[in-house]
């Protein structure tokens, strides 16, 4: 949600933006950063972090659209971490430098903003990077066997959580493949390359894994979702930060220019933009993929096994609208907790969608759009429930060309197959607010997790009320 301030505070907000820019310049965090720190360009970056298309939009809405607003705080305990993260991402810097962005924002906060932080928070953010209590360490990266493990996890298991048996099996196969591809497969060469990882001889695989955990290249946690507690392994933040910095040559000028070319192409396109996997850009940059080709990959419909049931209809249906007309795809979407999906009779359930159309914070019109009474589980995961509209197409399409926000309140009535006592149905009221960002000139906004712009990809996951019904 955009941060709104009073018109009287606008000039102070502009001075604060310049102070943040000066702090980033002094940090020398990236050789490519000066390309983004020209005053006008940086103001647009900061405005985007605040939730606006650009600085001009922020200025116009603050001076003319926020009448009666008395807020004079941008940096606060509720906003600092998110603002630092958004600014860092727009400067194309990895998450390992999050602490520096947070420190710079706090140092640029006005006294009345700093007063909102409690004593412990002020003490934390006042620590100077590089001081005795917050030292800066030189990262030399993983060596020997750790180097192979970090590369393997980043390339093949990014974001995955592997059990002990799974990680051992995968790493043994990985090192065997490396040995097989050597021209000289002698014992000395294998050992020199640190490929001598075996189940019970040479360098034992469980010892290699333990060393990676001890050196903080892997994270090991115990999960209790199985019949017995099991260890799960994933790549650590330290490993991710090292990979990002090494692949981008410490966020060099070429890396910044490549990302800027990607984003400029996306903004100039009239097509909708899909969510990128977190590490996709650094992989594409390392593989020397053209930025325009990379951007086009995320400007095309994602017709894969998960969303094909919906996307095939969507692109057919929006042809009924004039080219460039912003359309909101209203799709009641529910995920039931495991074990609950067999308890409801979808043939006798329904959901009403009540829609409020808003512009500049005011409700322009309200309408009960449709009562959905037809549901389907299009995916293998039977916990997913989607509503069908007219002609058996998924959802409904709304012209939102005159609005900037859509507030949808769903009223679900789920019929139980077997009544519990006198209870025959479960009623849910679920409100979701969608901001129709114009940054990418989208023609399709979707309540579904793919194919459009939404404020929260999990906004239609509604577990607590269903669980609470028992």
Short mmCIF file of C-alpha atoms in Angstrom, two decimals:
data_model
loop_
_atom_site.label_atom_id
_atom_site.label_comp_id
_atom_site.label_asym_id
_atom_site.label_seq_id
_atom_site.Cartn_x
_atom_site.Cartn_y
_atom_site.Cartn_z
CA UNK A 1 0.00 0.00 0.00
CA UNK A 2 1.45 3.43 -0.93
CA UNK A 3 2.76 5.61 1.89
CA UNK A 4 0.73 8.82 2.01
CA UNK A 5 1.86 12.07 3.63
CA UNK A 6 0.43 15.54 4.04
CA UNK A 7 1.06 18.24 1.43
CA UNK A 8 2.90 20.27 4.09
CA UNK A 9 5.45 17.48 4.48
CA UNK A 10 6.27 17.12 0.77
CA UNK A 11 9.31 19.43 0.72
CA UNK A 12 10.75 17.69 3.79
CA UNK A 13 10.19 14.33 2.07
CA UNK A 14 12.15 15.58 -0.96
CA UNK A 15 15.08 16.71 1.22
CA UNK A 16 14.99 13.31 2.92
CA UNK A 17 15.17 11.54 -0.45
CA UNK A 18 18.28 13.56 -1.34
CA UNK A 19 19.83 12.70 2.03
CA UNK A 20 19.26 8.99 1.38
CA UNK A 21 20.86 9.41 -2.05
CA UNK A 22 23.90 11.08 -0.48
CA UNK A 23 24.18 8.23 2.03
CA UNK A 24 24.22 5.64 -0.76
CA UNK A 25 26.85 7.61 -2.68
CA UNK A 26 29.10 7.74 0.40
CA UNK A 27 28.65 4.01 1.00
CA UNK A 28 30.38 3.13 -2.31
CA UNK A 29 28.42 -0.11 -2.19
CA UNK A 30 28.56 -0.70 -5.96
CA UNK A 31 30.54 0.75 -8.83
CA UNK A 32 27.38 0.69 -10.95
CA UNK A 33 25.22 2.53 -8.44
CA UNK A 34 26.14 6.07 -9.63
CA UNK A 35 24.19 5.30 -12.82
CA UNK A 36 21.02 5.19 -10.71
CA UNK A 37 21.86 8.08 -8.36
CA UNK A 38 21.32 11.01 -10.68
CA UNK A 39 18.87 13.19 -8.78
CA UNK A 40 15.87 12.84 -11.07
CA UNK A 41 16.39 9.11 -11.59
CA UNK A 42 16.86 8.42 -7.89
CA UNK A 43 13.70 10.33 -7.00
CA UNK A 44 11.77 7.98 -9.28
CA UNK A 45 13.39 4.95 -7.63
CA UNK A 46 12.49 6.23 -4.16
CA UNK A 47 8.93 7.05 -5.23
CA UNK A 48 8.55 3.48 -6.52
CA UNK A 49 9.68 2.18 -3.13
CA UNK A 50 7.00 4.38 -1.54
CA UNK A 51 4.40 2.78 -3.79
CA UNK A 52 4.06 5.24 -6.69
CA UNK A 53 4.72 5.06 -10.42
CA UNK A 54 7.32 7.84 -10.29
CA UNK A 55 8.20 11.02 -8.41
CA UNK A 56 5.79 13.10 -10.48
CA UNK A 57 2.90 10.86 -9.43
CA UNK A 58 3.99 10.99 -5.79
CA UNK A 59 4.20 14.79 -5.95
CA UNK A 60 0.81 15.22 -7.66
CA UNK A 61 -1.05 12.85 -5.33
CA UNK A 62 0.58 14.34 -2.23
CA UNK A 63 -0.10 17.98 -3.13
CA UNK A 64 -3.56 17.49 -4.65
CA UNK A 65 -4.95 14.05 -3.83
CA UNK A 66 -4.29 13.58 -0.12
CA UNK A 67 -6.32 16.43 1.32
CA UNK A 68 -6.89 16.09 5.03
CA UNK A 69 -3.90 13.78 5.44
CA UNK A 70 -1.75 14.86 8.42
CA UNK A 71 0.91 12.16 8.34
CA UNK A 72 4.46 13.53 8.42
CA UNK A 73 6.38 10.25 8.81
CA UNK A 74 7.76 8.08 6.01
CA UNK A 75 10.41 6.13 7.93
CA UNK A 76 8.97 4.31 10.93
CA UNK A 77 9.28 0.94 12.73
CA UNK A 78 6.51 -0.34 10.44
CA UNK A 79 8.06 0.81 7.16
CA UNK A 80 11.85 0.91 7.54
CA UNK A 81 12.65 -2.74 6.75
CA UNK A 82 10.27 -2.90 3.77
CA UNK A 83 11.46 0.42 2.36
CA UNK A 84 15.10 -0.64 2.72
CA UNK A 85 14.35 -3.92 0.94
CA UNK A 86 12.44 -2.24 -1.91
CA UNK A 87 15.16 0.38 -2.38
CA UNK A 88 17.88 -2.29 -2.35
CA UNK A 89 16.06 -4.31 -5.01
CA UNK A 90 15.62 -1.23 -7.22
CA UNK A 91 19.35 -0.56 -6.92
CA UNK A 92 20.01 -4.19 -7.99
CA UNK A 93 21.91 -5.01 -4.81
CA UNK A 94 21.72 -8.45 -3.12
CA UNK A 95 20.01 -9.13 0.20
CA UNK A 96 23.37 -9.43 1.96
CA UNK A 97 23.55 -5.62 2.03
CA UNK A 98 20.10 -5.17 3.60
CA UNK A 99 21.66 -4.01 6.89
CA UNK A 100 23.44 -1.15 5.10
CA UNK A 101 20.24 0.15 3.48
CA UNK A 102 18.40 -0.05 6.81
CA UNK A 103 21.22 1.86 8.51
CA UNK A 104 21.21 4.60 5.84
CA UNK A 105 17.41 5.04 6.01
CA UNK A 106 17.46 5.29 9.80
CA UNK A 107 20.30 7.84 9.71
CA UNK A 108 18.19 9.96 7.31
CA UNK A 109 15.03 9.81 9.44
CA UNK A 110 13.82 13.07 10.98
CA UNK A 111 13.86 13.35 14.80
CA UNK A 112 10.09 12.92 15.02
CA UNK A 113 10.40 9.73 12.94
CA UNK A 114 13.23 8.34 15.08
CA UNK A 115 11.15 8.98 18.19
CA UNK A 116 8.71 6.31 17.00
CA UNK A 117 11.39 3.65 17.43
CA UNK A 118 11.85 2.14 20.89
CA UNK A 119 15.16 2.32 22.71
CA UNK A 120 16.33 -1.12 21.58
CA UNK A 121 15.56 -0.36 17.93
CA UNK A 122 17.35 2.99 18.06
CA UNK A 123 20.41 1.35 19.57
CA UNK A 124 20.36 -1.31 16.84
CA UNK A 125 20.02 1.05 13.88
CA UNK A 126 22.50 3.58 15.29
CA UNK A 127 25.35 1.09 15.07
CA UNK A 128 27.78 2.32 12.44
CA UNK A 129 28.72 -0.30 9.81
CA UNK A 130 32.40 -1.07 10.21
CA UNK A 131 32.48 -0.26 13.91
CA UNK A 132 33.75 -2.63 16.59
CA UNK A 133 30.23 -3.82 17.41
CA UNK A 134 29.27 -4.17 13.73
CA UNK A 135 32.45 -5.19 11.88
CA UNK A 136 32.72 -5.67 8.13
CA UNK A 137 34.13 -9.06 7.14
CA UNK A 138 36.02 -9.86 3.96
CA UNK A 139 34.21 -12.77 2.27
CA UNK A 140 36.71 -15.11 0.62
CA UNK A 141 34.04 -17.58 -0.46
CA UNK A 142 33.77 -21.36 -0.12
CA UNK A 143 36.79 -23.53 -0.74
CA UNK A 144 37.44 -27.21 -1.44
CA UNK A 145 34.27 -29.30 -1.13
CA UNK A 146 32.14 -26.36 0.01
CA UNK A 147 32.62 -24.68 -3.37
CA UNK A 148 30.97 -27.62 -5.14
CA UNK A 149 28.13 -27.81 -2.61
CA UNK A 150 27.31 -24.10 -2.88
CA UNK A 151 27.31 -24.24 -6.69
CA UNK A 152 25.17 -27.37 -6.71
CA UNK A 153 22.53 -25.93 -4.37
CA UNK A 154 22.38 -22.62 -6.20
CA UNK A 155 22.00 -24.22 -9.63
CA UNK A 156 19.74 -27.14 -8.78
CA UNK A 157 18.23 -26.76 -5.30
CA UNK A 158 17.70 -23.02 -4.81
CA UNK A 159 14.91 -22.63 -2.24
CA UNK A 160 14.63 -26.40 -1.77
CA UNK A 161 14.71 -28.17 1.59
CA UNK A 162 16.29 -31.58 1.27
CA UNK A 163 16.07 -34.39 3.79
CA UNK A 164 19.25 -36.14 4.94
CA UNK A 165 18.75 -39.12 2.63
CA UNK A 166 17.89 -36.90 -0.32
CA UNK A 167 20.89 -34.58 -0.01
CA UNK A 168 23.30 -37.52 0.35
CA UNK A 169 21.88 -39.25 -2.71
CA UNK A 170 22.00 -36.08 -4.83
CA UNK A 171 25.52 -35.08 -3.84
CA UNK A 172 26.89 -38.58 -4.42
CA UNK A 173 25.38 -38.53 -7.93
CA UNK A 174 26.79 -35.02 -8.52
CA UNK A 175 30.35 -35.92 -7.52
CA UNK A 176 30.19 -39.20 -9.47
CA UNK A 177 29.17 -37.27 -12.58
CA UNK A 178 32.10 -34.88 -12.05
CA UNK A 179 34.54 -37.81 -11.76
CA UNK A 180 33.14 -39.49 -14.87
CA UNK A 181 33.72 -36.33 -16.93
CA UNK A 182 37.40 -36.08 -16.04
CA UNK A 183 39.88 -37.09 -18.73
CA UNK A 184 42.35 -38.23 -16.10
CA UNK A 185 40.39 -40.26 -13.55
CA UNK A 186 43.39 -41.13 -11.41
CA UNK A 187 43.00 -41.01 -7.65
CA UNK A 188 45.36 -38.04 -7.29
CA UNK A 189 43.52 -35.93 -9.87
CA UNK A 190 40.12 -36.76 -8.38
CA UNK A 191 41.38 -35.76 -4.95
CA UNK A 192 43.00 -32.59 -6.29
CA UNK A 193 39.65 -31.51 -7.78
CA UNK A 194 37.85 -32.37 -4.52
CA UNK A 195 35.64 -34.90 -6.30
CA UNK A 196 36.59 -37.78 -3.97
CA UNK A 197 33.24 -37.89 -2.12
CA UNK A 198 31.88 -41.40 -1.46
CA UNK A 199 29.34 -43.01 0.90
CA UNK A 200 31.80 -44.62 3.29
CA UNK A 201 35.32 -44.14 1.94
CA UNK A 202 37.57 -41.29 0.85
CA UNK A 203 35.82 -38.10 1.91
CA UNK A 204 32.55 -39.33 3.36
CA UNK A 205 29.49 -37.50 2.08
CA UNK A 206 27.99 -36.93 5.55
CA UNK A 207 31.28 -35.33 6.69
CA UNK A 208 31.20 -32.98 3.69
CA UNK A 209 27.63 -31.98 4.52
CA UNK A 210 28.46 -31.43 8.19
CA UNK A 211 31.42 -29.20 7.28
CA UNK A 212 29.20 -27.12 4.97
CA UNK A 213 26.73 -26.62 7.82
CA UNK A 214 29.47 -25.75 10.33
CA UNK A 215 30.92 -23.19 7.91
CA UNK A 216 27.43 -21.71 7.34
CA UNK A 217 27.20 -22.56 3.65
CA UNK A 218 24.21 -24.80 4.34
CA UNK A 219 21.43 -24.45 6.91
CA UNK A 220 20.20 -27.50 8.80
CA UNK A 221 16.86 -27.44 10.61
CA UNK A 222 14.71 -30.16 12.13
CA UNK A 223 11.19 -30.60 10.79
CA UNK A 224 8.40 -32.47 12.55
CA UNK A 225 6.02 -32.85 9.62
CA UNK A 226 7.06 -36.49 9.10
CA UNK A 227 6.30 -39.49 11.30
CA UNK A 228 9.65 -38.89 13.01
CA UNK A 229 11.69 -35.66 13.27
CA UNK A 230 13.94 -35.22 10.24
CA UNK A 231 16.78 -32.88 9.34
CA UNK A 232 16.29 -30.59 6.35
CA UNK A 233 19.09 -28.84 4.47
CA UNK A 234 18.94 -25.64 2.42
CA UNK A 235 21.37 -23.08 1.01
CA UNK A 236 22.35 -20.37 3.52
CA UNK A 237 22.08 -16.59 3.17
CA UNK A 238 25.86 -16.45 3.28
CA UNK A 239 26.10 -18.75 0.26
CA UNK A 240 23.44 -16.82 -1.66
CA UNK A 241 25.15 -13.50 -0.99
CA UNK A 242 28.51 -14.88 -2.09
CA UNK A 243 27.05 -16.31 -5.32
CA UNK A 244 25.31 -13.02 -6.13
CA UNK A 245 28.44 -10.97 -5.53
CA UNK A 246 30.73 -13.31 -7.46
CA UNK A 247 28.39 -13.68 -10.45
CA UNK A 248 27.82 -9.92 -10.69
CA UNK A 249 31.44 -8.92 -9.94
CA UNK A 250 30.33 -7.11 -6.77
CA UNK A 251 27.31 -5.53 -8.51
CA UNK A 252 29.43 -3.98 -11.24
CA UNK A 253 28.37 -1.31 -13.72
CA UNK A 254 27.59 -3.89 -16.40
CA UNK A 255 25.23 -5.71 -13.98
CA UNK A 256 23.35 -2.48 -13.23
CA UNK A 257 23.09 -1.59 -16.93
CA UNK A 258 21.80 -5.10 -17.75
CA UNK A 259 19.05 -4.88 -15.10
CA UNK A 260 18.14 -1.36 -16.16
CA UNK A 261 17.73 -2.57 -19.75
CA UNK A 262 15.43 -5.37 -18.53
CA UNK A 263 13.23 -3.01 -16.51
CA UNK A 264 13.13 -0.32 -19.22
CA UNK A 265 11.89 -2.89 -21.73
CA UNK A 266 9.26 -4.19 -19.31
CA UNK A 267 7.96 -0.69 -18.55
CA UNK A 268 7.72 0.13 -22.26
CA UNK A 269 5.67 -2.99 -22.99
CA UNK A 270 1.85 -2.94 -22.94
CA UNK A 271 1.78 -6.59 -21.84
CA UNK A 272 1.31 -7.90 -18.32
CA UNK A 273 4.32 -8.98 -16.30
CA UNK A 274 4.66 -12.25 -14.42
CA UNK A 275 6.53 -12.73 -11.14
CA UNK A 276 10.20 -13.67 -11.55
CA UNK A 277 11.89 -16.39 -9.50
CA UNK A 278 14.20 -14.71 -7.01
CA UNK A 279 17.48 -15.87 -8.54
CA UNK A 280 16.55 -15.87 -12.24
CA UNK A 281 18.24 -12.58 -13.12
CA UNK A 282 21.65 -13.45 -11.76
CA UNK A 283 21.57 -16.77 -13.60
CA UNK A 284 20.54 -15.08 -16.85
CA UNK A 285 23.25 -12.45 -16.44
CA UNK A 286 25.90 -15.10 -15.86
CA UNK A 287 24.71 -17.00 -18.95
CA UNK A 288 25.03 -13.77 -20.97
CA UNK A 289 21.35 -13.75 -21.97
CA UNK A 290 20.29 -10.58 -23.78
CA UNK A 291 18.25 -8.35 -21.40
CA UNK A 292 15.48 -7.85 -23.97
CA UNK A 293 15.18 -11.61 -24.50
CA UNK A 294 15.07 -12.11 -20.75
CA UNK A 295 12.36 -9.47 -20.31
CA UNK A 296 10.25 -10.92 -23.13
CA UNK A 297 10.28 -14.26 -21.34
CA UNK A 298 8.33 -12.65 -18.48
CA UNK A 299 6.05 -10.64 -20.74
CA UNK A 300 4.49 -13.72 -22.31
CA UNK A 301 1.63 -15.86 -20.92
CA UNK A 302 2.80 -18.71 -18.72
CA UNK A 303 1.08 -21.71 -20.22
CA UNK A 304 2.39 -24.49 -18.03
CA UNK A 305 0.85 -27.45 -16.28
CA UNK A 306 -0.14 -25.45 -13.20
CA UNK A 307 -2.01 -22.53 -14.72
CA UNK A 308 -2.92 -23.77 -18.19
CA UNK A 309 -6.57 -24.45 -17.16
CA UNK A 310 -7.02 -20.72 -16.48
CA UNK A 311 -4.60 -19.01 -18.83
CA UNK A 312 -5.93 -20.67 -21.96
CA UNK A 313 -9.33 -19.05 -21.40
CA UNK A 314 -8.03 -15.71 -20.15
CA UNK A 315 -6.23 -14.73 -23.31
CA UNK A 316 -9.21 -15.79 -25.38
CA UNK A 317 -11.70 -13.81 -23.29
CA UNK A 318 -9.85 -10.48 -23.05
CA UNK A 319 -9.93 -10.22 -26.86
CA UNK A 320 -13.52 -9.03 -26.40
CA UNK A 321 -12.21 -5.75 -24.97
CA UNK A 322 -10.67 -2.87 -26.91
CA UNK A 323 -6.87 -3.11 -27.18
CA UNK A 324 -5.17 -1.58 -24.15
CA UNK A 325 -8.27 -1.63 -21.93
CA UNK A 326 -7.25 -2.55 -18.35
CA UNK A 327 -9.19 -5.66 -17.37
CA UNK A 328 -9.41 -7.20 -13.90
CA UNK A 329 -9.79 -10.97 -13.84
CA UNK A 330 -12.02 -11.71 -10.87
CA UNK A 331 -11.37 -15.28 -9.80
CA UNK A 332 -12.62 -16.62 -6.45
CA UNK A 333 -9.81 -18.90 -5.37
CA UNK A 334 -9.56 -20.92 -2.19
CA UNK A 335 -6.99 -23.29 -0.74
CA UNK A 336 -8.32 -25.66 1.89
CA UNK A 337 -6.09 -27.13 4.61
CA UNK A 338 -4.84 -30.68 4.01
CA UNK A 339 -7.44 -33.20 5.05
CA UNK A 340 -10.34 -30.79 4.61
CA UNK A 341 -10.84 -30.98 0.86
CA UNK A 342 -12.97 -34.14 1.08
CA UNK A 343 -15.38 -32.64 3.64
CA UNK A 344 -17.15 -30.14 1.35
CA UNK A 345 -19.81 -30.62 -1.30
CA UNK A 346 -18.78 -28.25 -4.08
CA UNK A 347 -21.95 -28.95 -6.05
CA UNK A 348 -23.98 -27.20 -3.35
CA UNK A 349 -21.52 -24.47 -2.34
CA UNK A 350 -21.35 -20.87 -3.61
CA UNK A 351 -19.52 -17.57 -3.28
CA UNK A 352 -20.73 -14.00 -3.75
CA UNK A 353 -18.22 -11.40 -4.97
CA UNK A 354 -18.95 -7.84 -3.76
CA UNK A 355 -16.70 -5.34 -5.57
CA UNK A 356 -15.91 -1.74 -4.62
CA UNK A 357 -14.32 0.34 -7.39
CA UNK A 358 -12.07 3.12 -6.06
CA UNK A 359 -9.98 6.00 -7.35
CA UNK A 360 -7.68 8.29 -5.31
CA UNK A 361 -8.94 6.71 -2.10
CA UNK A 362 -12.66 7.25 -2.85
CA UNK A 363 -15.27 4.60 -3.62
CA UNK A 364 -16.73 5.42 -7.05
CA UNK A 365 -19.22 2.56 -7.23
CA UNK A 366 -20.05 -0.70 -5.50
CA UNK A 367 -21.62 -3.75 -7.06
CA UNK A 368 -22.42 -7.36 -6.33
CA UNK A 369 -20.82 -8.79 -9.44
CA UNK A 370 -21.83 -12.39 -9.45
CA UNK A 371 -22.84 -15.39 -7.45
CA UNK A 372 -20.48 -18.19 -8.37
CA UNK A 373 -22.07 -21.58 -7.89
CA UNK A 374 -19.79 -23.76 -10.00
CA UNK A 375 -16.40 -24.88 -8.71
CA UNK A 376 -13.60 -27.07 -9.93
CA UNK A 377 -10.26 -28.44 -8.75
CA UNK A 378 -8.10 -28.02 -11.87
CA UNK A 379 -4.80 -29.03 -10.30
CA UNK A 380 -3.47 -32.27 -8.89
CA UNK A 381 -3.48 -30.64 -5.48
CA UNK A 382 -7.12 -31.12 -4.54
CA UNK A 383 -6.92 -28.40 -1.90
CA UNK A 384 -7.17 -25.73 -4.66
CA UNK A 385 -10.73 -24.65 -5.49
CA UNK A 386 -11.49 -22.28 -8.38
CA UNK A 387 -14.86 -20.74 -9.28
CA UNK A 388 -16.28 -20.80 -12.79
CA UNK A 389 -18.23 -17.99 -14.42
CA UNK A 390 -20.33 -17.84 -17.56
CA UNK A 391 -19.80 -20.43 -20.30
CA UNK A 392 -17.76 -22.54 -17.89
CA UNK A 393 -14.84 -20.10 -18.17
CA UNK A 394 -12.81 -19.44 -15.07
CA UNK A 395 -13.78 -16.27 -13.23
CA UNK A 396 -15.22 -13.01 -14.55
CA UNK A 397 -13.72 -9.98 -16.32
CA UNK A 398 -14.23 -6.38 -15.18
CA UNK A 399 -13.32 -3.17 -17.04
CA UNK A 400 -11.22 -1.14 -14.57
CA UNK A 401 -10.01 1.61 -16.91
CA UNK A 402 -11.45 4.36 -14.66
CA UNK A 403 -10.14 3.04 -11.33
CA UNK A 404 -6.86 2.49 -9.46
CA UNK A 405 -8.05 0.11 -6.72
CA UNK A 406 -10.44 -2.80 -6.53
CA UNK A 407 -11.65 -4.03 -3.15
CA UNK A 408 -13.20 -7.49 -3.34
CA UNK A 409 -15.18 -9.01 -0.49
CA UNK A 410 -15.95 -12.68 -0.97
CA UNK A 411 -18.72 -14.36 0.96
CA UNK A 412 -18.11 -18.09 0.78
CA UNK A 413 -20.77 -20.66 1.72
CA UNK A 414 -19.22 -24.11 1.85
CA UNK A 415 -21.63 -27.00 2.37
CA UNK A 416 -20.42 -29.88 4.52
CA UNK A 417 -20.91 -33.39 3.15
CA UNK A 418 -21.60 -34.64 6.67
CA UNK A 419 -23.06 -32.08 9.10
CA UNK A 420 -21.23 -31.68 12.39
CA UNK A 421 -23.94 -31.50 15.02
CA UNK A 422 -26.39 -28.85 13.77
CA UNK A 423 -23.76 -27.21 11.59
CA UNK A 424 -24.36 -27.86 7.88
CA UNK A 425 -22.26 -25.13 6.30
CA UNK A 426 -19.22 -22.96 6.86
CA UNK A 427 -19.47 -19.23 6.06
CA UNK A 428 -16.37 -17.16 5.26
CA UNK A 429 -16.06 -13.41 4.68
CA UNK A 430 -12.77 -12.59 3.01
CA UNK A 431 -11.75 -9.08 1.88
CA UNK A 432 -8.86 -8.47 -0.51
CA UNK A 433 -7.61 -5.12 -1.82
CA UNK A 434 -5.93 -4.98 -5.23
CA UNK A 435 -3.89 -1.94 -6.32
CA UNK A 436 -3.94 -1.67 -10.09
CA UNK A 437 -0.39 -0.47 -10.63
CA UNK A 438 0.13 1.41 -13.89
CA UNK A 439 3.92 1.00 -13.80
CA UNK A 440 3.93 -1.72 -16.43
CA UNK A 441 0.92 -0.47 -18.41
CA UNK A 442 -0.81 -3.76 -17.73
CA UNK A 443 -3.84 -4.83 -19.70
CA UNK A 444 -4.65 -7.69 -17.36
CA UNK A 445 -4.77 -7.72 -13.58
CA UNK A 446 -5.53 -11.04 -11.99
CA UNK A 447 -6.60 -12.28 -8.59
CA UNK A 448 -4.93 -15.53 -9.56
CA UNK A 449 -1.29 -15.97 -8.56
CA UNK A 450 -0.01 -15.76 -12.13
CA UNK A 451 -0.55 -13.70 -15.25
CA UNK A 452 -1.18 -10.34 -13.62
CA UNK A 453 -0.32 -7.78 -11.00
CA UNK A 454 -1.48 -8.41 -7.43
CA UNK A 455 -0.48 -7.04 -4.05
CA UNK A 456 -0.07 -10.45 -2.46
CA UNK A 457 0.24 -13.70 -4.42
CA UNK A 458 -1.22 -15.57 -1.43
CA UNK A 459 -4.16 -13.21 -0.95
CA UNK A 460 -6.72 -15.92 -1.64
CA UNK A 461 -5.26 -18.52 0.69
CA UNK A 462 -7.80 -18.66 3.45
CA UNK A 463 -6.99 -21.28 6.09
CA UNK A 464 -7.69 -19.92 9.53
CA UNK A 465 -11.45 -19.49 9.25
CA UNK A 466 -11.94 -22.97 7.85
CA UNK A 467 -9.81 -24.52 10.56
CA UNK A 468 -11.57 -22.38 13.15
CA UNK A 469 -14.92 -23.82 12.19
CA UNK A 470 -14.11 -27.02 14.06
#
